[in-house]
XYZ file of C-alpha atoms in Angstrom:
439
model
C -4.043 27.469 -36.822
C -5.980 24.578 -38.410
C -9.643 25.507 -38.702
C -10.634 22.620 -40.946
C -12.944 21.263 -38.242
C -15.157 24.349 -38.366
C -17.096 26.226 -41.005
C -16.598 29.517 -39.162
C -14.722 32.238 -41.115
C -12.228 33.460 -38.532
C -12.063 37.254 -38.127
C -9.822 39.121 -35.712
C -10.251 42.765 -34.731
C -7.176 44.721 -33.578
C -7.788 48.093 -31.917
C -4.986 50.590 -31.268
C -4.607 54.331 -31.765
C -1.072 53.860 -33.153
C -1.005 52.969 -36.861
C 2.459 51.408 -36.662
C 1.272 48.918 -34.003
C -1.709 47.993 -36.148
C 0.558 47.393 -39.141
C 3.014 45.423 -37.018
C 0.341 43.131 -35.610
C -1.314 42.679 -38.981
C 2.046 41.753 -40.506
C 2.692 39.279 -37.670
C -0.631 37.539 -38.349
C -0.469 37.556 -42.155
C 0.495 33.856 -42.372
C -2.347 32.764 -40.109
C -5.736 31.688 -41.472
C -7.427 34.771 -40.109
C -9.062 37.824 -41.619
C -7.565 40.738 -39.701
C -9.709 43.866 -39.229
C -8.386 47.033 -37.574
C -9.707 50.125 -35.834
C -7.850 53.178 -34.461
C -10.279 53.830 -31.555
C -12.800 52.119 -29.375
C -15.601 54.074 -31.010
C -14.573 52.951 -34.490
C -14.139 49.373 -33.249
C -17.739 49.297 -32.003
C -18.901 50.246 -35.493
C -16.801 47.424 -36.965
C -18.362 44.985 -34.487
C -21.859 46.102 -35.402
C -21.112 45.053 -39.002
C -19.172 41.901 -38.038
C -20.859 40.392 -34.948
C -19.133 36.993 -35.377
C -15.605 38.276 -34.818
C -13.659 35.567 -33.040
C -11.016 37.637 -31.246
C -10.662 41.254 -30.148
C -7.166 42.537 -29.302
C -7.351 46.029 -27.821
C -4.827 48.500 -26.483
C -5.637 49.878 -23.028
C -4.473 53.507 -23.417
C -6.461 55.155 -26.201
C -8.134 58.539 -26.588
C -11.872 58.434 -25.965
C -12.852 54.984 -24.816
C -10.115 53.182 -22.906
C -9.427 49.566 -23.666
C -11.344 48.410 -20.601
C -14.332 50.594 -21.445
C -14.352 49.424 -25.048
C -14.101 45.738 -24.121
C -16.922 46.170 -21.635
C -19.123 47.724 -24.333
C -18.086 45.106 -26.891
C -19.879 42.366 -24.965
C -23.229 43.415 -26.373
C -22.469 43.291 -30.142
C -19.990 40.379 -29.852
C -20.874 38.338 -26.764
C -18.939 35.222 -27.788
C -15.716 36.922 -28.934
C -12.550 36.190 -26.991
C -10.885 39.364 -25.671
C -7.223 40.244 -25.121
C -5.988 43.564 -23.749
C -2.614 45.124 -24.599
C -1.034 47.124 -21.830
C 2.271 48.511 -20.666
C 4.115 47.151 -17.636
C 2.895 50.090 -15.583
C -0.759 49.309 -16.316
C -1.143 45.897 -14.691
C -4.080 47.170 -12.635
C -5.791 48.251 -15.828
C -5.172 44.777 -17.252
C -6.800 43.194 -14.229
C -9.693 45.617 -14.634
C -9.949 44.507 -18.248
C -10.277 40.907 -17.151
C -12.833 41.690 -14.456
C -14.928 44.323 -16.247
C -14.191 43.769 -19.900
C -14.248 39.990 -19.778
C -10.714 39.746 -21.164
C -9.331 36.241 -21.693
C -5.700 37.366 -21.249
C -3.580 40.463 -21.158
C -0.311 40.979 -23.077
C 2.288 43.518 -22.071
C 4.046 45.803 -24.495
C 6.521 45.197 -26.010
C 5.337 41.657 -26.733
C 7.144 38.512 -27.727
C 5.981 37.545 -31.230
C 5.967 33.809 -30.615
C 4.127 34.185 -27.333
C 1.595 36.555 -28.881
C 0.936 34.136 -31.785
C 0.460 31.291 -29.338
C -1.978 33.295 -27.185
C -3.909 34.497 -30.254
C -4.282 30.933 -31.574
C -5.400 29.694 -28.167
C -7.958 32.509 -27.949
C -9.290 31.798 -31.447
C -9.491 28.098 -30.638
C -11.530 28.976 -27.537
C -13.943 30.933 -29.732
C -14.154 28.074 -32.251
C -14.918 25.602 -29.481
C -17.655 27.893 -28.144
C -19.206 28.158 -31.619
C -18.893 24.413 -32.220
C -20.528 23.787 -28.861
C -23.349 26.209 -29.688
C -23.852 24.527 -33.065
C -23.846 21.101 -31.407
C -26.298 22.351 -28.795
C -28.613 23.624 -31.532
C -28.366 20.275 -33.320
C -29.099 18.333 -30.139
C -31.964 20.675 -29.321
C -33.422 20.190 -32.794
C -33.067 16.432 -32.531
C -34.627 16.493 -29.070
C -37.525 18.538 -30.395
C -37.985 16.039 -33.212
C -37.802 13.204 -30.690
C -40.314 14.948 -28.437
C -42.596 15.472 -31.403
C -42.313 11.795 -32.310
C -42.937 10.788 -28.715
C -45.877 13.167 -28.588
C -47.398 11.521 -31.649
C -46.816 8.106 -30.128
C -48.268 9.226 -26.821
C -51.299 10.638 -28.585
C -51.875 7.277 -30.268
C -51.613 5.501 -26.927
C -53.831 8.069 -25.205
C -56.483 7.652 -27.866
C -56.594 3.938 -27.084
C -56.576 4.324 -23.290
C -58.447 7.619 -22.815
C -61.625 5.979 -21.554
C -59.697 3.804 -19.086
C -57.796 6.820 -17.770
C -61.008 8.764 -17.458
C -62.582 5.942 -15.476
C -59.475 5.650 -13.272
C -59.557 9.395 -12.556
C -63.235 9.164 -11.673
C -62.538 6.196 -9.394
C -59.649 8.009 -7.725
C -61.847 11.049 -7.224
C -64.623 8.914 -5.775
C -62.200 7.084 -3.485
C -60.726 10.367 -2.281
C -64.210 11.728 -1.729
C -65.182 8.571 0.165
C -62.081 8.796 2.339
C -62.771 12.451 3.122
C -66.431 11.749 3.784
C -65.432 8.837 6.026
C -63.088 11.056 8.061
C -65.629 13.876 8.229
C -68.365 11.437 9.300
C -66.202 10.126 12.142
C -65.398 13.673 13.288
C -69.085 14.576 13.110
C -70.067 11.499 15.121
C -67.361 12.181 17.703
C -68.735 15.677 18.199
C -72.310 14.546 18.895
C -71.687 13.554 22.528
C -69.928 16.883 23.136
C -73.169 18.682 22.236
C -74.783 17.005 25.258
C -71.859 16.845 27.682
C -69.976 20.149 27.966
C -67.379 18.409 30.166
C -66.393 16.244 27.197
C -65.139 19.121 25.039
C -62.084 17.943 23.061
C -62.017 14.694 25.072
C -62.308 12.418 22.022
C -59.716 14.461 20.150
C -57.224 14.220 23.015
C -57.797 10.482 23.427
C -57.390 9.974 19.670
C -54.124 11.927 19.540
C -52.612 10.050 22.487
C -53.903 6.622 21.382
C -52.608 7.054 17.843
C -49.111 7.929 19.102
C -49.086 4.851 21.348
C -50.298 2.630 18.483
C -47.515 3.875 16.233
C -44.896 3.025 18.869
C -46.249 -0.556 18.931
C -45.545 -0.810 15.165
C -49.151 -1.685 14.406
C -50.145 -1.800 10.746
C -51.548 1.242 8.996
C -55.070 -0.226 9.065
C -54.763 -1.035 12.780
C -53.578 2.494 13.579
C -56.458 3.951 11.560
C -58.906 1.714 13.460
C -57.467 2.870 16.815
C -57.764 6.505 15.735
C -61.372 6.083 14.592
C -62.343 4.099 17.692
C -60.772 6.795 19.907
C -62.938 9.455 18.300
C -66.067 7.272 18.574
C -65.457 5.497 21.886
C -68.135 7.498 23.778
C -70.757 7.678 21.022
C -72.931 5.177 22.897
C -73.424 7.793 25.642
C -75.873 9.609 23.383
C -78.549 7.209 24.699
C -77.707 7.850 28.358
C -80.003 10.212 30.336
C -78.607 13.695 30.933
C -78.624 13.201 34.699
C -76.171 10.297 34.374
C -73.889 12.236 32.015
C -73.449 14.828 34.746
C -72.260 12.192 37.241
C -68.870 10.612 37.707
C -69.116 6.802 37.221
C -67.649 6.264 40.705
C -70.579 8.185 42.207
C -73.370 6.238 40.446
C -75.840 3.952 42.155
C -75.885 0.272 41.101
C -78.906 0.731 38.836
C -77.287 3.807 37.285
C -74.036 1.887 36.774
C -76.002 -0.806 34.912
C -77.377 1.801 32.506
C -73.999 3.508 32.124
C -72.285 0.158 31.452
C -74.432 -0.339 28.381
C -72.884 2.550 26.460
C -69.948 0.597 24.916
C -72.440 -1.966 23.524
C -74.676 0.844 22.263
C -71.639 2.457 20.656
C -70.740 -0.740 18.803
C -74.350 -1.256 17.736
C -74.625 2.326 16.462
C -71.771 1.894 13.996
C -71.995 -1.838 13.224
C -74.216 -1.238 10.187
C -71.275 0.565 8.540
C -69.149 -2.325 7.251
C -65.885 -0.371 7.293
C -66.434 0.458 10.995
C -67.100 -3.057 12.288
C -63.538 -3.596 13.535
C -63.723 -0.129 15.074
C -66.958 -1.158 16.785
C -65.252 -4.131 18.467
C -62.633 -1.778 19.946
C -65.366 0.633 21.091
C -67.223 -2.260 22.805
C -64.214 -3.285 24.867
C -62.559 0.009 25.843
C -63.944 -0.312 29.414
C -62.632 -3.859 29.938
C -60.012 -4.192 32.692
C -56.780 -6.108 32.269
C -57.649 -8.241 35.330
C -61.152 -9.028 33.991
C -63.005 -6.620 36.268
C -64.360 -4.312 33.564
C -67.439 -4.319 31.320
C -69.401 -5.289 29.266
C -67.927 -8.805 28.710
C -65.373 -9.048 31.553
C -62.562 -9.886 29.150
C -59.036 -9.984 30.571
C -55.384 -9.818 29.467
C -54.583 -10.410 25.811
C -58.222 -11.282 25.051
C -58.933 -7.547 25.172
C -58.184 -6.061 21.700
C -54.943 -4.068 21.767
C -56.790 -0.987 20.465
C -59.227 -1.176 23.383
C -56.357 -1.516 25.882
C -54.697 1.587 24.389
C -57.890 3.673 24.442
C -58.668 2.551 27.999
C -55.501 4.096 29.395
C -55.671 7.220 27.160
C -59.325 7.773 28.163
C -58.420 7.479 31.860
C -55.532 9.953 31.542
C -57.630 12.633 29.835
C -60.565 12.319 32.241
C -58.322 12.301 35.327
C -56.387 15.386 34.242
C -59.707 17.195 33.691
C -60.817 16.306 37.221
C -57.573 17.221 38.967
C -56.661 20.349 36.981
C -53.872 22.556 38.338
C -50.089 22.491 37.971
C -49.660 18.979 39.408
C -52.490 17.385 37.415
C -50.260 15.546 35.006
C -47.877 14.083 37.589
C -50.774 13.010 39.835
C -52.497 11.387 36.867
C -49.392 9.364 35.984
C -49.205 8.228 39.597
C -52.824 6.991 39.424
C -52.062 5.179 36.146
C -49.115 3.368 37.760
C -51.357 2.263 40.626
C -53.700 0.584 38.128
C -51.063 -1.240 36.044
C -51.806 -4.974 35.866
C -55.252 -4.379 37.289
C -57.086 -1.940 35.061
C -54.379 -1.373 32.473
C -51.893 -3.418 30.469
C -48.517 -2.794 32.141
C -46.519 -3.077 28.908
C -48.213 0.075 27.566
C -46.977 2.386 30.301
C -43.428 2.934 28.920
C -45.039 4.144 25.688
C -47.342 6.640 27.368
C -45.388 9.189 29.371
C -43.588 11.054 26.550
C -46.551 11.540 24.144
C -48.891 12.287 27.062
C -46.537 14.901 28.492
C -46.181 16.564 25.060
C -49.963 16.635 24.596
C -50.890 18.025 28.012
C -47.974 20.433 28.245
C -49.355 21.985 25.110
C -52.907 22.001 26.444
C -52.257 22.971 30.080
C -49.309 25.348 29.731
C -49.991 27.970 27.087
C -46.800 29.832 28.073
C -45.704 32.680 25.895
C -49.229 33.127 24.529
C -52.296 35.168 25.353
C -55.921 34.403 24.555
C -57.822 36.797 22.297
C -61.415 36.864 21.042
C -61.425 37.762 17.356
C -63.943 38.417 14.619
C -63.689 35.735 11.878
C -62.447 38.355 9.425
C -59.430 39.029 11.682
C -58.230 35.418 11.826
C -54.787 34.630 10.429
C -53.048 31.410 9.434
C -50.902 29.992 12.250
C -53.209 31.022 15.104
C -54.280 28.231 17.488
C -57.849 27.845 18.742
C -57.983 28.160 22.533
C -61.673 27.151 22.716
C -63.953 24.945 20.649
C -65.785 26.885 17.941
C -69.523 26.281 18.317
C -72.114 27.605 15.854
C -75.131 29.600 16.949
C -77.284 26.444 16.989
C -74.712 24.477 18.988
C -72.868 22.540 16.258
C -69.161 21.915 16.812
C -67.257 23.480 13.888
C -63.612 23.208 14.972
C -61.970 21.846 18.091
C -59.793 23.595 20.612
C -56.081 23.220 19.898
C -56.405 23.195 16.093
C -53.952 25.328 14.125
C -55.644 27.641 11.657
C -54.804 27.693 7.959
C -56.422 29.377 4.963
C -58.823 26.511 4.264
C -60.332 26.154 7.743
C -60.389 29.959 8.163
C -62.569 30.186 5.034
C -64.773 27.431 6.460
C -65.152 29.310 9.775
C -66.119 32.519 8.016
C -68.774 30.727 5.962
C -70.164 29.040 9.071
C -70.415 32.383 10.905
C -72.371 33.788 7.970
C -74.796 30.822 7.853
C -75.131 30.112 11.595
C -73.549 33.027 13.513
C -72.434 32.542 17.109
C -73.054 35.128 19.802
C -69.324 35.265 20.535
C -66.144 35.658 18.560
C -63.469 33.034 18.008
C -60.956 32.498 20.815
C -57.359 31.985 19.739
C -53.902 31.892 21.314
C -51.433 34.415 19.939
C -47.827 35.090 20.891
C -47.341 37.852 23.460
């Protein structure tokens, strides 16, 4: 075998309890470029391996006193993990040979008596396998070293660049943090505003949330831009904020039951809603949608009697979503949803934009099936400490002083559970928290 391509000194260990076999194999290999070591037992061979851990090839007989060939090869993996292994066995011991391959990690097995030419070929192939493994390991070490040097060089270069741009990065991180904080504060402010009317009108619990969920799904189906969808969502949550200025006696009435003078006062709430948020520049487009969510498609609505496409698309979406949620609340019962859809159809082209109806039924059914049919679940009142992630709120969570903390229908996770527990410590409610859990 030509080993000129490697610096490895090739050693072979032959293990057999018969001296004549050891001599025969050693004589057969004398013209090869190998150093041949021998051992007359598995125990002795393990000692040889402990002193020569880089042995390239182990050739072991299977039937030996003490450790069998399979047992020895299995134990040889620890001191010589990279060595190639061959097991010698008689024709009757094929099962042992297979065991040697499976347990002892043998590369091949050779039956006794062997063919000299075949044995030399197998030995050279096995040694070559070992050499390739060692060459690959050496190459891997070289590549690893070069990669480490390259990483070190890159690290130095990166440090130089970072030193020049550290202040810019710091400012960018601060800006990102501020922007994220502003976005979160913006969302939280909208949610807080949307909850104000619900403090005065118990019938409006979760109304804005339901309208926002349905309106957003409709807006997405219309392929509106991201900014337009965000405006629809915000306007949905804030569409009734102008009702804060309406007397309590009017809030308790249905608009269809109001006297003319009461209707005049009630009709002012979309304008009040726009005015309330117009001072916030980022909410001005939202305010326009809020102003027009009571306009009718045929021009019979308020406050400006706009009609058709002159009504902002966001206002047309919220108009129909608002009607659906309020009607379902009035009707209640198993047929509430179907009856509500029937009423919507009756108003298409008059109160509502007819092209929106095909986009409504599926998201509306999904929303109100979830709200109206809590099948497979039971409601439980729990102490905040007993809440678990995955539970769904079955009632709004109101603090002891009447502040809305979380809305009905929200799924609990670790973050909002921690928030609930803190709120109950600061402003405890007289009741527990109502959740839906699987039966």
